[in-house]
Short mmCIF file of C-alpha atoms in Angstrom, two decimals:
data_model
loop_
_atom_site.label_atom_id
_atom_site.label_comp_id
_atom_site.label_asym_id
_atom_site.label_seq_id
_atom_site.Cartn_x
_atom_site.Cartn_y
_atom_site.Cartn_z
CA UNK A 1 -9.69 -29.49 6.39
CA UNK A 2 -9.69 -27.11 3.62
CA UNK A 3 -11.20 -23.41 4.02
CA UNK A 4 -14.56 -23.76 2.12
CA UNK A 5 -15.62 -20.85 -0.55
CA UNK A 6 -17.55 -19.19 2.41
CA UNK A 7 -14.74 -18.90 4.78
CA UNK A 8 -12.38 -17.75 1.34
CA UNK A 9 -15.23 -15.05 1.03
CA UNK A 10 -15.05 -13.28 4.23
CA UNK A 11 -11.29 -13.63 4.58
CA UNK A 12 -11.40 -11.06 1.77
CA UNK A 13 -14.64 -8.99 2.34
CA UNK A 14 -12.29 -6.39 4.01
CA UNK A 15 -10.09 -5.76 0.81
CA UNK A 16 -11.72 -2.94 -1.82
CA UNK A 17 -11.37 -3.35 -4.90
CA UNK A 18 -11.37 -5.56 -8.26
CA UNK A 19 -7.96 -4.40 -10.38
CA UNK A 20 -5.98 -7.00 -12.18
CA UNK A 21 -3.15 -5.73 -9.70
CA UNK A 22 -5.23 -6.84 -6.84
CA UNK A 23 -6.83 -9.88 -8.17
CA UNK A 24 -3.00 -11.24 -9.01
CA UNK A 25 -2.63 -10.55 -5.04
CA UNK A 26 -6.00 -12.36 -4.08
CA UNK A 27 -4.82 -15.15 -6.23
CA UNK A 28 -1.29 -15.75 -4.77
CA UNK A 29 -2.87 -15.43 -1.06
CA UNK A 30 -6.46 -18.07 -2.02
CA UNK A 31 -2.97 -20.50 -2.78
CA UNK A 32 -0.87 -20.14 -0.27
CA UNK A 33 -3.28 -19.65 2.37
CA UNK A 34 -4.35 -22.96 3.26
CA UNK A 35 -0.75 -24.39 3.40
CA UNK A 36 1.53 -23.64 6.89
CA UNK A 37 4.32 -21.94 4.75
CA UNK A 38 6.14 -18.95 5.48
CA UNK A 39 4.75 -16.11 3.67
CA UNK A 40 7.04 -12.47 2.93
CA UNK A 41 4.19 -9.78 2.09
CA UNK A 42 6.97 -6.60 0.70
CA UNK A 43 5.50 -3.56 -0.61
CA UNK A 44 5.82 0.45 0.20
CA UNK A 45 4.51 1.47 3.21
CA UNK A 46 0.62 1.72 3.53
CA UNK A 47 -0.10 -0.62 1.27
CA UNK A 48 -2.06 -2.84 3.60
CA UNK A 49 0.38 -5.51 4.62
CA UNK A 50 -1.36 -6.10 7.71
CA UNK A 51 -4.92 -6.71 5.81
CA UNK A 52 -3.24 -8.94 3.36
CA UNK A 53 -1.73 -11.08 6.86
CA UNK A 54 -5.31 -11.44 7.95
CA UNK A 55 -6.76 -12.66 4.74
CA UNK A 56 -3.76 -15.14 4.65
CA UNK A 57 -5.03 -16.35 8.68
CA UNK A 58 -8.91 -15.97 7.81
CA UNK A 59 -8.51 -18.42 4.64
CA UNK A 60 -6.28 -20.80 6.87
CA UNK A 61 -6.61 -24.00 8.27
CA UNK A 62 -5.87 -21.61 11.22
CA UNK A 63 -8.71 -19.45 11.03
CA UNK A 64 -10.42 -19.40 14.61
CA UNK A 65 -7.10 -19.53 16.52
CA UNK A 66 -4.78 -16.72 17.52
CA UNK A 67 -3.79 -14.23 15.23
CA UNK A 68 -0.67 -12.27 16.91
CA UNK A 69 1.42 -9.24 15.35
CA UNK A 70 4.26 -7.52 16.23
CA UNK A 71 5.40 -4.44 14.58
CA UNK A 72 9.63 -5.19 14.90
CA UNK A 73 9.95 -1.55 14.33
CA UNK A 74 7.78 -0.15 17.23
CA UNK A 75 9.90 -2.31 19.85
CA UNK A 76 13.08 -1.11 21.45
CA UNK A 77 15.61 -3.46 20.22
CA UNK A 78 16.95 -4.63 24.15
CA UNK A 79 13.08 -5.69 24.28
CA UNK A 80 12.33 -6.91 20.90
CA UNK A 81 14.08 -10.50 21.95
CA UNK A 82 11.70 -10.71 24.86
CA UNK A 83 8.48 -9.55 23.09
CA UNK A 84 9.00 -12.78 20.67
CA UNK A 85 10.32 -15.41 22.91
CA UNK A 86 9.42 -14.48 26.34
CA UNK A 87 11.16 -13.97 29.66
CA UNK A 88 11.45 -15.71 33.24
CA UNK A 89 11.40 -13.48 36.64
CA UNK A 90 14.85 -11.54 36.95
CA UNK A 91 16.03 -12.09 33.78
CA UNK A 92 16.84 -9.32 33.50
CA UNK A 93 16.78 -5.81 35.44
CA UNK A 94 13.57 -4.91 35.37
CA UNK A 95 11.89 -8.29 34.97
CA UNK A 96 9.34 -8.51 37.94
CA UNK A 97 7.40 -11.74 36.68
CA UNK A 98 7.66 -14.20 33.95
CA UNK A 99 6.38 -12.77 30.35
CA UNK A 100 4.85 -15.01 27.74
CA UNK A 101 6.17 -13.75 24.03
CA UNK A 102 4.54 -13.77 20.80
CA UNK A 103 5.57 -17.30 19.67
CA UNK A 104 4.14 -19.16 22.72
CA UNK A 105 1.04 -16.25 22.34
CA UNK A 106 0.52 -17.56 18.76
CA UNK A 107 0.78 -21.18 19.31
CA UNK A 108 -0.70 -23.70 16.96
CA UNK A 109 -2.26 -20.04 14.82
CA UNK A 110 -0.31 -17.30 12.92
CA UNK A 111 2.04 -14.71 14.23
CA UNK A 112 2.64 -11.71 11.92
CA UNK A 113 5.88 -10.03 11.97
CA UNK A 114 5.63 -6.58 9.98
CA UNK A 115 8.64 -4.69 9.65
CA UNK A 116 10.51 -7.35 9.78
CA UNK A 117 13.87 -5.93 8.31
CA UNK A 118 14.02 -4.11 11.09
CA UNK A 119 15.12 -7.11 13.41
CA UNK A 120 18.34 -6.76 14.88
CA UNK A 121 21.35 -8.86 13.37
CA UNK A 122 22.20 -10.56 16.61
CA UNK A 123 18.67 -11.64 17.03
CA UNK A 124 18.45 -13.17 13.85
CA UNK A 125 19.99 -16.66 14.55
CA UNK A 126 17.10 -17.06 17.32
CA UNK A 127 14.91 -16.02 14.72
CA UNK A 128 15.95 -18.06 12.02
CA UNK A 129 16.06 -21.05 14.67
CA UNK A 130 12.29 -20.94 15.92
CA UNK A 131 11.56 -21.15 11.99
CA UNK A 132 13.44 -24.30 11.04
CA UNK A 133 13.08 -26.13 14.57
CA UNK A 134 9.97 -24.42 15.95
CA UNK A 135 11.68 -24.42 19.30
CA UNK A 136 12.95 -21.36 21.47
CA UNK A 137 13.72 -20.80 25.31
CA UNK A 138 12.77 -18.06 27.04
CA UNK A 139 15.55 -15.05 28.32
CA UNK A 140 16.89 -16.04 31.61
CA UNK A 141 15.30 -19.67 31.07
CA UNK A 142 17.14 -23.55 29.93
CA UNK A 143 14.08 -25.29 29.09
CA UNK A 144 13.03 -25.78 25.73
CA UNK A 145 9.62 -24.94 24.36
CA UNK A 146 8.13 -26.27 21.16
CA UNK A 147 5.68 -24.30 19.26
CA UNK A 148 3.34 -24.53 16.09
CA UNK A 149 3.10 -21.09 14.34
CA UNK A 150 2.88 -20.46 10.98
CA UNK A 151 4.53 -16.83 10.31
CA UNK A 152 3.90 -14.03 8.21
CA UNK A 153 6.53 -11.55 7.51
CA UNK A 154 5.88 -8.46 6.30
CA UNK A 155 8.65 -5.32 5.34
CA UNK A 156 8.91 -2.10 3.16
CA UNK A 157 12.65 -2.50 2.72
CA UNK A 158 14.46 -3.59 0.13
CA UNK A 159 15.82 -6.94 2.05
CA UNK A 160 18.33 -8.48 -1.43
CA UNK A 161 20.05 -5.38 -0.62
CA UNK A 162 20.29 -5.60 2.99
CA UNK A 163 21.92 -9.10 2.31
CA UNK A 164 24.17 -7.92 -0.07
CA UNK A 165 25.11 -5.17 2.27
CA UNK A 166 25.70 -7.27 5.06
CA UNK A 167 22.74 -6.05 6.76
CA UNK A 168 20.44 -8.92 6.61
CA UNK A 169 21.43 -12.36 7.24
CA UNK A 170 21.01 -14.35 3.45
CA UNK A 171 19.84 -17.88 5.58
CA UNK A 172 17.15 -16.18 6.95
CA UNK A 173 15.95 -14.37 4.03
CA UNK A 174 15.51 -17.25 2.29
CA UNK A 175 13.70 -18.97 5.43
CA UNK A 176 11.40 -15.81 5.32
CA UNK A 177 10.96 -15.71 1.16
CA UNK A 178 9.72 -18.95 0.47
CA UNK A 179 6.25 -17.42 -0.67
CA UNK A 180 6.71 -13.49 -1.58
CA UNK A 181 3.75 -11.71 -2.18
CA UNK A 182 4.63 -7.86 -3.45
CA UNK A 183 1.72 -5.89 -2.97
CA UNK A 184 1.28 -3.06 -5.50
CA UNK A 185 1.41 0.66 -4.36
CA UNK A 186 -2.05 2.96 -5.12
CA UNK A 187 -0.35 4.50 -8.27
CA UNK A 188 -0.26 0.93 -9.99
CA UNK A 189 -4.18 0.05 -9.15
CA UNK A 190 -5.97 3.38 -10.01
CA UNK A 191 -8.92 2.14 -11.12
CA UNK A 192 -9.99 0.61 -7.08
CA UNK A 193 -9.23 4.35 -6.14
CA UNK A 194 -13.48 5.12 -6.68
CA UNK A 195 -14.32 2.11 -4.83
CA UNK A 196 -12.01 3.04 -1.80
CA UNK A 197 -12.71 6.79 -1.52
CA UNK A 198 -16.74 5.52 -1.74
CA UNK A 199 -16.15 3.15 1.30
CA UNK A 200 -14.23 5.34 3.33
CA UNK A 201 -16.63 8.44 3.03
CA UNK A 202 -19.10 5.34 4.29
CA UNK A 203 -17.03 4.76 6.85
CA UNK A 204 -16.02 7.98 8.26
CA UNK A 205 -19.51 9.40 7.77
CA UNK A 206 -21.16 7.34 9.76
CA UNK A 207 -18.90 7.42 12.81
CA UNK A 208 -19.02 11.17 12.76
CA UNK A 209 -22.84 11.28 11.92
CA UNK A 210 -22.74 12.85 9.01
CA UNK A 211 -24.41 12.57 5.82
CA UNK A 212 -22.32 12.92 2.12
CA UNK A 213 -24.66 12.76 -0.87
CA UNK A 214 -21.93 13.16 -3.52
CA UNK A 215 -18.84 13.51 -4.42
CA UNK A 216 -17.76 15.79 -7.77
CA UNK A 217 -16.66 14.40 -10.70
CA UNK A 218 -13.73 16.87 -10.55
CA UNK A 219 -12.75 15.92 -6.71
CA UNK A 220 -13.01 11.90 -7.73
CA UNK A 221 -10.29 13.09 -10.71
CA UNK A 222 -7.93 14.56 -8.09
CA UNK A 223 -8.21 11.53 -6.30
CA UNK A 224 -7.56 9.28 -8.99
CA UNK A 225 -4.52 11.16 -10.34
CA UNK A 226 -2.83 12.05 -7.24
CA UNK A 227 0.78 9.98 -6.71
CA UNK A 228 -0.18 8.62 -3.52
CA UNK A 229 3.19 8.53 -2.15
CA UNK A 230 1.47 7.44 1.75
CA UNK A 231 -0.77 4.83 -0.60
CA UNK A 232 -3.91 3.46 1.06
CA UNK A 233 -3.12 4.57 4.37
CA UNK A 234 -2.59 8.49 2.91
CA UNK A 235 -5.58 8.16 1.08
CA UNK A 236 -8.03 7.20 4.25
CA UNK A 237 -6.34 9.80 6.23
CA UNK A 238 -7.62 12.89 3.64
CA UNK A 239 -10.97 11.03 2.70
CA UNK A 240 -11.52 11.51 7.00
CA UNK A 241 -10.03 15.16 6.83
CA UNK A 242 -12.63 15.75 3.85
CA UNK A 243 -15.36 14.12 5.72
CA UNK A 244 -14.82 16.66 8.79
CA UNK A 245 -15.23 19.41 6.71
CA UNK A 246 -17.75 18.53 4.55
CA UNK A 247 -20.89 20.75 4.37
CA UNK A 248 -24.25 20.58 2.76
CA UNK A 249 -23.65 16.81 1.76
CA UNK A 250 -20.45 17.44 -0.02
CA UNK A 251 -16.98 15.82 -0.23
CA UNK A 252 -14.93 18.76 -0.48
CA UNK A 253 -11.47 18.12 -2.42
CA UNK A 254 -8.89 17.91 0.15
CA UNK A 255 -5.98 18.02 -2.53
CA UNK A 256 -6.24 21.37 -3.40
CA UNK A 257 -3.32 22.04 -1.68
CA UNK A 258 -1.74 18.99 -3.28
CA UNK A 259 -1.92 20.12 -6.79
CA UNK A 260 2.07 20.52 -7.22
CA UNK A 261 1.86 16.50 -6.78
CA UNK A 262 -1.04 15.85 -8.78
CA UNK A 263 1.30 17.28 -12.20
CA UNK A 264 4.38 16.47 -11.55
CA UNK A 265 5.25 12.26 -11.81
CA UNK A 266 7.81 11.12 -10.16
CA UNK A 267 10.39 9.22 -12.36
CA UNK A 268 9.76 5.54 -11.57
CA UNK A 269 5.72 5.58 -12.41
CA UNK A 270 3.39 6.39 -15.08
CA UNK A 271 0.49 8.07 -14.82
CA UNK A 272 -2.98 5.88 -15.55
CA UNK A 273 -5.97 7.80 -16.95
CA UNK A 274 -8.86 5.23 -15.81
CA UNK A 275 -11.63 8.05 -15.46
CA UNK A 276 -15.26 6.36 -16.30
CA UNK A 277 -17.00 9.00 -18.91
CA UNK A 278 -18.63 11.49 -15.97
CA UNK A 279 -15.08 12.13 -15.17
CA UNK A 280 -14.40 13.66 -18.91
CA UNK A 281 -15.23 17.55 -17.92
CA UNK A 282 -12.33 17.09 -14.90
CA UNK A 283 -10.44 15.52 -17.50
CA UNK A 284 -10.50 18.35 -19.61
CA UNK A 285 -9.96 20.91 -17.24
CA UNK A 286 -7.05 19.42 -15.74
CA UNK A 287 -5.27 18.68 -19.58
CA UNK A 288 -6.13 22.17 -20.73
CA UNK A 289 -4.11 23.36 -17.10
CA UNK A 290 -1.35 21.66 -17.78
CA UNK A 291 -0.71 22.39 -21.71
CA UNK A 292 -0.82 25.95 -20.48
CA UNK A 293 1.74 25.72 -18.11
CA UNK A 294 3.69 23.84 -20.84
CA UNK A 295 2.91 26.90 -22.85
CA UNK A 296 0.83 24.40 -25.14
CA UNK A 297 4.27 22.08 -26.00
CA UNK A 298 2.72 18.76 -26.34
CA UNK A 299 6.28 16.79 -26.96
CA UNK A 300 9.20 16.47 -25.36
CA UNK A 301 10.99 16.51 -21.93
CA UNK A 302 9.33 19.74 -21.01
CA UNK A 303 6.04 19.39 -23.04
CA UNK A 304 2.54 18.30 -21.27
CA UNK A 305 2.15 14.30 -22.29
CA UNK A 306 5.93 14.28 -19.90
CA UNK A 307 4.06 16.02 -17.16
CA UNK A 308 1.21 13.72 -17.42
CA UNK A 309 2.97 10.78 -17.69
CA UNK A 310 1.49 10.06 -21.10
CA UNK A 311 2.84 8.91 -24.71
CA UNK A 312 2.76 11.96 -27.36
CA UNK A 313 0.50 10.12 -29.48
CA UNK A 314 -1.96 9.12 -26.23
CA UNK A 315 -2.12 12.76 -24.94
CA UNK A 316 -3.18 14.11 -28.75
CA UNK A 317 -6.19 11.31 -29.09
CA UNK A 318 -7.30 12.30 -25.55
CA UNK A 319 -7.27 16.58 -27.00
CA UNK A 320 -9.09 15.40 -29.99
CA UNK A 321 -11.34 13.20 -28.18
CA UNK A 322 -12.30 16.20 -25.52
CA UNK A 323 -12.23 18.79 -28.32
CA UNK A 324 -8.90 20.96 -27.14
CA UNK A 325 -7.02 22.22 -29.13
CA UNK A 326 -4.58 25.39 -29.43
CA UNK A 327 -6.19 28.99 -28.98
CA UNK A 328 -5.27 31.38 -32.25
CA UNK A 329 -2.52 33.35 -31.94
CA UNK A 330 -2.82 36.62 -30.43
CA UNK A 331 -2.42 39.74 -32.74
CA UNK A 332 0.90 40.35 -33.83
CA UNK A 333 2.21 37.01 -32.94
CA UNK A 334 5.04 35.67 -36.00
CA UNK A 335 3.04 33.23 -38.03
CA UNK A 336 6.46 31.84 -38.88
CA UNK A 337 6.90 31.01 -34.82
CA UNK A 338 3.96 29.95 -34.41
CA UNK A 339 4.59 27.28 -37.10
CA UNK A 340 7.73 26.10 -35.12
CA UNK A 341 6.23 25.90 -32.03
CA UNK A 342 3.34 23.42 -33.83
CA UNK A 343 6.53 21.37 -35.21
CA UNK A 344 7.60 20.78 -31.63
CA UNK A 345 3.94 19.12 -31.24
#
């Protein structure tokens, strides 16, 4: 039976936001979901792999059965093989009664594997085996089990590479990657950044018992332009440091300290400017900072559209558009350079 539009609905009630980034995601996960094939969620870390594995369950044919994860990196590697397939009494020093593992655990439901590049190369036959045969024995044990789990696999690493490096075993990459999902970092879905900040201020204010009536236009900026290098995960961590010391109803902006990161792009994005209207004066502000500490150089490597992560042309719409433009000369400042330095622009 096929998960109806109700049961689609809540699988995703947990996920903020309404980007085209995000809605490409949605899509790929409403059709894969109700099939039992392996699914390979990659992304940078804090992107919300492990949401992203429950929507995939909750929109299942599995929904209502067990959902079981396993984080491959948390797990000593002389345990990992007996947190997935289980061990008998005195398998091993150490082993005091018979464990159950994760596959038997997530029997005829889903078991989510996240960091999964992180498995060891000699278990990565058994691994690869329990996929195509759905069949593993337990350490220390002959007999045989059969299992029904569908598996999610989720990693951060770059797992082509760990193939070509020898790193990765290329049979079971291609076991894992026969539905890759590649979740977008913060940087590339700006515009859900209002939408999350606004539900985690809900959040965290009501566990602590507080009460936030706004949040400034000019701390919602910050937010928005920030790189995000720790993504979602980085941003819910300062929204609850904010929410701690908030006073008077008041999100204070807990990137002040940031503000290094909030000018300076790194070299593989570009920076989005999705601000709604209210956010214009913060716009301002911020534009007018950084043309001064480009000593008002719009152009070029070192000029302020670079910093900004802006086109030339973009950056000089948005100064016309907010009203900047450059202060008159001070007295006794060469015409003549002044004219070169408007060239450069």
């Amino acid at each position: 039976m096929n998960p109806g539009p109700d049961q689609a609905e809540r699988a995703f009630e947990r996920i903020i936001g309404n980007s085209a980034a995000l809605e490409s995601v949605l899509e790929q996960v409403e059709q894969v979901a109700p099939t039992d094939s392996t699914v390979l969620i990659e992304g940078e870390t804090g992107t919300g792999k492990e949401l992203i594995a429950h929507a995939l369950h909750n929109a299942s044919q599995r929904c209502g059965r067990a959902f079981i994860k396993l984080n491959c990196a948390a797990i000593p590697l002389d345990l990992l093989e007996s947190e997935l397939f289980g061990h008998e009494k005195g398998a091993f020093t150490g082993a005091i009664a018979q464990k159950v593992g994760r596959f038997e655990m997530a029997d005829k439901g889903t078991l989510f594997l996240d960091e999964v590049g992180d498995i060891p190369s000699a278990l990565q036959p058994k691994l690869l085996r329990v996929l195509q045969e759905q069949e593993f024995e337990r350490l220390g044990s002959g007999r045989t089990h059969k299992v029904d789990v569908r598996l999610v696999a989720a990693t951060n690493r770059n797992l082509v590479t760990m193939v070509a490096r020898g790193q990765f075993r290329s049979d079971l990459y291609y076991r894992l990657n026969v539905f890759p999902i590649l979740l977008p970092a913060l940087r590339e879905r700006r515009e859900d950044i209002p939408a999350l900040v606004t539900h985690f201020v809900k959040m965290f204010s009501r566990r602590m018992g507080k009460q936030i009536d706004s949040i400034h236009p000019e701390t919602m900026a910050a937010f928005q332009w920030y790189s995000w290098p720790g993504n979602i995960r980085e941003l819910q961590n300062l929204v609850e440091r904010a929410v701690i010391l908030s006073r008077d109803g008041v999100l204070p902006n807990p990137l002040q300290k940031k503000r290094s990161e909030l000018l300076i792009p790194s070299p593989h994005r570009t920076r989005s400017f999705h601000s709604p209207m209210a956010l214009e004066p913060a716009d301002r502000a911020f534009i007018l900072e950084t043309l001064e500490q480009a000593d008002w150089l719009v152009g070029g490597p070192r000029g302020a559209a670079a910093k900004l992560g802006l086109k030339r042309t973009t950056l000089l719409a948005k100064m016309r558009r907010l009203g900047i433009s450059r202060p008159l000369p001070q007295e006794g400042t060469s015409v003549r350079g002044v004219a070169q330095e408007d060239a450069e622009i």
